[in-house]
mmCIF file with all atom_site columns, C-alpha atoms in Angstrom:
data_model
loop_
_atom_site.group_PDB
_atom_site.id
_atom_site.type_symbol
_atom_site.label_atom_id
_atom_site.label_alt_id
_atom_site.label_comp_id
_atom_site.label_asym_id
_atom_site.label_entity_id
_atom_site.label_seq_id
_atom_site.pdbx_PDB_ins_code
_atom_site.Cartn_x
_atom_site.Cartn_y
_atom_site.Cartn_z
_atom_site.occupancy
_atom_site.B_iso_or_equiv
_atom_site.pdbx_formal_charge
_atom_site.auth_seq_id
_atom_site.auth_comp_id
_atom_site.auth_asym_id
_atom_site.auth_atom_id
_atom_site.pdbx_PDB_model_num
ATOM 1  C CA . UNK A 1 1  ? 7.163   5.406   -2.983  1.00 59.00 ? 79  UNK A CA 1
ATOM 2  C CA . UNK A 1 2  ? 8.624   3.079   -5.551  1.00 52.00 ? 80  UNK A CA 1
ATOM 3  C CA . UNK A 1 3  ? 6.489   0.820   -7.649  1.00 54.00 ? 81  UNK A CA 1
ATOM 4  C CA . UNK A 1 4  ? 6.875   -2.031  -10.207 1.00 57.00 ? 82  UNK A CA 1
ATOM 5  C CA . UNK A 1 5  ? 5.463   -5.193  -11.127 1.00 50.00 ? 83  UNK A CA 1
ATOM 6  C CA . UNK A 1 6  ? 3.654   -8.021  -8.965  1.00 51.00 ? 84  UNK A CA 1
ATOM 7  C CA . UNK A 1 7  ? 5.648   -11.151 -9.566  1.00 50.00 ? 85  UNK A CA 1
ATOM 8  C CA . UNK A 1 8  ? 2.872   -13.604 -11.500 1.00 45.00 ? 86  UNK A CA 1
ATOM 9  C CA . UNK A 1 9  ? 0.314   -10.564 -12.038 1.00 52.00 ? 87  UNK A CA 1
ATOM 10 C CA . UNK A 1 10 ? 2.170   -8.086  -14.438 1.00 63.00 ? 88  UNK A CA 1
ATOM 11 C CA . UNK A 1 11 ? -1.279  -6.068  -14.361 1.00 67.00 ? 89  UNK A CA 1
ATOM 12 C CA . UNK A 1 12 ? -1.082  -5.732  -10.659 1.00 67.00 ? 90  UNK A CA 1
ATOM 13 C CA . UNK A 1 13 ? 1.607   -3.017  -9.601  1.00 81.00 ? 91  UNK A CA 1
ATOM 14 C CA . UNK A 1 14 ? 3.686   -3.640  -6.505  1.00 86.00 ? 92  UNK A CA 1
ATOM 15 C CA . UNK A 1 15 ? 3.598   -0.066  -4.458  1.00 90.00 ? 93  UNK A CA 1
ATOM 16 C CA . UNK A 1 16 ? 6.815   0.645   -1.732  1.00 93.00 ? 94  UNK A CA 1
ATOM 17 C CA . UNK A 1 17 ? 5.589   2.854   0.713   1.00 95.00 ? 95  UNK A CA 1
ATOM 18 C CA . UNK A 1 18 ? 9.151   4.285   2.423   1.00 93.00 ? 96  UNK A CA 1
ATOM 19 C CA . UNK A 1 19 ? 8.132   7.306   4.792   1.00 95.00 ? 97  UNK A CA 1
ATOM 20 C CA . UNK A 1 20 ? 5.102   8.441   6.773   1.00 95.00 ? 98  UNK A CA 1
ATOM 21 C CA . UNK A 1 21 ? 3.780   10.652  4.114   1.00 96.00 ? 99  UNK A CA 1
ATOM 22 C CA . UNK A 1 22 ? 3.945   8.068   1.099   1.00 96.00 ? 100 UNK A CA 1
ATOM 23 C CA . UNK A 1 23 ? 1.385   6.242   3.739   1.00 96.00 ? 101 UNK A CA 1
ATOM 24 C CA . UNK A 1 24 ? -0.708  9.432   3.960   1.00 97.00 ? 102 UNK A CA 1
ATOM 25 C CA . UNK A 1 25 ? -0.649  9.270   0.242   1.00 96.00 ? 103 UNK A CA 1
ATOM 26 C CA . UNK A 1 26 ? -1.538  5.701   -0.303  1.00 96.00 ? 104 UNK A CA 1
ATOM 27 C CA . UNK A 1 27 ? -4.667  6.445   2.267   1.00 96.00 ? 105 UNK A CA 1
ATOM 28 C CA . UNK A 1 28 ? -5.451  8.891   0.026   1.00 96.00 ? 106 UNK A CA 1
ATOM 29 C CA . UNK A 1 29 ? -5.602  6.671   -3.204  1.00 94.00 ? 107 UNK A CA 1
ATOM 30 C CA . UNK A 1 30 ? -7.380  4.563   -1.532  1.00 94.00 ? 108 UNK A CA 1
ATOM 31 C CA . UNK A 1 31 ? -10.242 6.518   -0.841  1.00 95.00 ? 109 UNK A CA 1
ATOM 32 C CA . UNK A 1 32 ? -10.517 8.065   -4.488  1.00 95.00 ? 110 UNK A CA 1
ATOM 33 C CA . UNK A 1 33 ? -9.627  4.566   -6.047  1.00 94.00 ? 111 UNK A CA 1
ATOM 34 C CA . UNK A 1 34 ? -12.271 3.013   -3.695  1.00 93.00 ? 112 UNK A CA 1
ATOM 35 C CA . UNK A 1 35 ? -15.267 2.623   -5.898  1.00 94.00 ? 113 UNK A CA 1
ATOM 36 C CA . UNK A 1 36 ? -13.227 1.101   -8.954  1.00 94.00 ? 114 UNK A CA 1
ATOM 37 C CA . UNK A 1 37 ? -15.068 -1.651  -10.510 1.00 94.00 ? 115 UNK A CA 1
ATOM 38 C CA . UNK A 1 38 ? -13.343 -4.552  -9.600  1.00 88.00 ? 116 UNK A CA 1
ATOM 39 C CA . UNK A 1 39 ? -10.629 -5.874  -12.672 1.00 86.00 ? 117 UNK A CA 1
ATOM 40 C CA . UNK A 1 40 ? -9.946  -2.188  -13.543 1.00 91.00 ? 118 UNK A CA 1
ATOM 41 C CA . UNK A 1 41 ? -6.488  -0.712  -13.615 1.00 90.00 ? 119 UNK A CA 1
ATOM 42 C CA . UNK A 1 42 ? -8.034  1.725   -10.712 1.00 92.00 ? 120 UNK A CA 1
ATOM 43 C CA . UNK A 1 43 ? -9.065  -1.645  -8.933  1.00 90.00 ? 121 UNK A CA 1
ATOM 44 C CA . UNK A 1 44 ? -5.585  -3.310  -9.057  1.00 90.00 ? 122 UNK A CA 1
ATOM 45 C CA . UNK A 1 45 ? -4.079  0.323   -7.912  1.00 92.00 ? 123 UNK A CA 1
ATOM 46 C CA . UNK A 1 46 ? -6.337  0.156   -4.873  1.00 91.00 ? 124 UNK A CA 1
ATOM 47 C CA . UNK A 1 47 ? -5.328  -3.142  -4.194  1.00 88.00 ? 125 UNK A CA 1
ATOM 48 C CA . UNK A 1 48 ? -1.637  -2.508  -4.330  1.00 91.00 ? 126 UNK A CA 1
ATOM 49 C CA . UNK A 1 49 ? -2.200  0.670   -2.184  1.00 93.00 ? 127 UNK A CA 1
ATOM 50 C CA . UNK A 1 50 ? -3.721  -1.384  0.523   1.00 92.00 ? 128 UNK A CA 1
ATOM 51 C CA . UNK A 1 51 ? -0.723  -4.144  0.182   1.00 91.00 ? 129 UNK A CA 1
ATOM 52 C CA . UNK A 1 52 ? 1.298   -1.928  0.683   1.00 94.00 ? 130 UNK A CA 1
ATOM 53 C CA . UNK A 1 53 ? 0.132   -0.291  3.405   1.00 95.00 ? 131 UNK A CA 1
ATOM 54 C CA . UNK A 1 54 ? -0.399  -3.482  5.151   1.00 94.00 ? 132 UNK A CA 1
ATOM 55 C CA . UNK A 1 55 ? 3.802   -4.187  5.181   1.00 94.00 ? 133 UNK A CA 1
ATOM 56 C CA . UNK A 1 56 ? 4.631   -0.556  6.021   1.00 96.00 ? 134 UNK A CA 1
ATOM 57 C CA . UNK A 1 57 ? 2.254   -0.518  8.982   1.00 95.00 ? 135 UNK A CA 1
ATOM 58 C CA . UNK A 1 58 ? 3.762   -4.463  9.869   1.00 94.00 ? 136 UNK A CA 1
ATOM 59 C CA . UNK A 1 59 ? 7.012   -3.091  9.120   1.00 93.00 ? 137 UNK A CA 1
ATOM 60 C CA . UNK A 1 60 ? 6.632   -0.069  11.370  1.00 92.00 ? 138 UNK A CA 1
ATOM 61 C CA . UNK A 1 61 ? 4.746   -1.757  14.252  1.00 92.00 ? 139 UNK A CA 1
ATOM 62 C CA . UNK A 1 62 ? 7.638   -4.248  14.344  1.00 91.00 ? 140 UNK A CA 1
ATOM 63 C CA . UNK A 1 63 ? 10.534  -2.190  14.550  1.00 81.00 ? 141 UNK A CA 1
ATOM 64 C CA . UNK A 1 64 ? 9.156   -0.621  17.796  1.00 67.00 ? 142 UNK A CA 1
ATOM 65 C CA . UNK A 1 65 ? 10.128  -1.975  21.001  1.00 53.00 ? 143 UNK A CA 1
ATOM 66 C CA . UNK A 1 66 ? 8.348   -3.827  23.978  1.00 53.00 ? 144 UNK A CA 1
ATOM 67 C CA . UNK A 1 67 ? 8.287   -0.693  25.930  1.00 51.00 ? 145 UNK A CA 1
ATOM 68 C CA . UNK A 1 68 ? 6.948   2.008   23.365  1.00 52.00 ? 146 UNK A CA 1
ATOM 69 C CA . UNK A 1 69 ? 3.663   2.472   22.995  1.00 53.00 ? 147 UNK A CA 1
ATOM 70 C CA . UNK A 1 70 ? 1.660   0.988   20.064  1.00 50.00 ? 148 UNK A CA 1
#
């Protein structure tokens, strides 16, 4: 998992999720980060987590062919 800054929102980290178990891990931060008040460094981290799990899951769902199961 490889993070660095959101172009526009230096605050905002930008969080690479490369295998199955940096996605375990970013469900993970998730759920502790979850309650952050919203603005904190904890809230931007849970927002990056989720970003990024949005394009691994896209990324993974769309490398998958017609024929294998979802």
């Amino acid at each position: 998992m490889t993070s660095n800054c959101r172009p526009g929102h230096p605050e905002a980290p930008v969080v690479v999720i490369d295998t199955e178990q940096e996605y375990v891990d970013a469900l993970e931060n998730i759920e502790r980060l979850r309650n952050a008040p919203e603005g904190s460094v904890d809230y931007l981290l849970m927002v990056a987590y989720g970003d990024a799990i949005e394009r691994y899951l896209d990324a993974r769902n769309s490398s998958r062919s017609p024929h294998q199961p979802a």
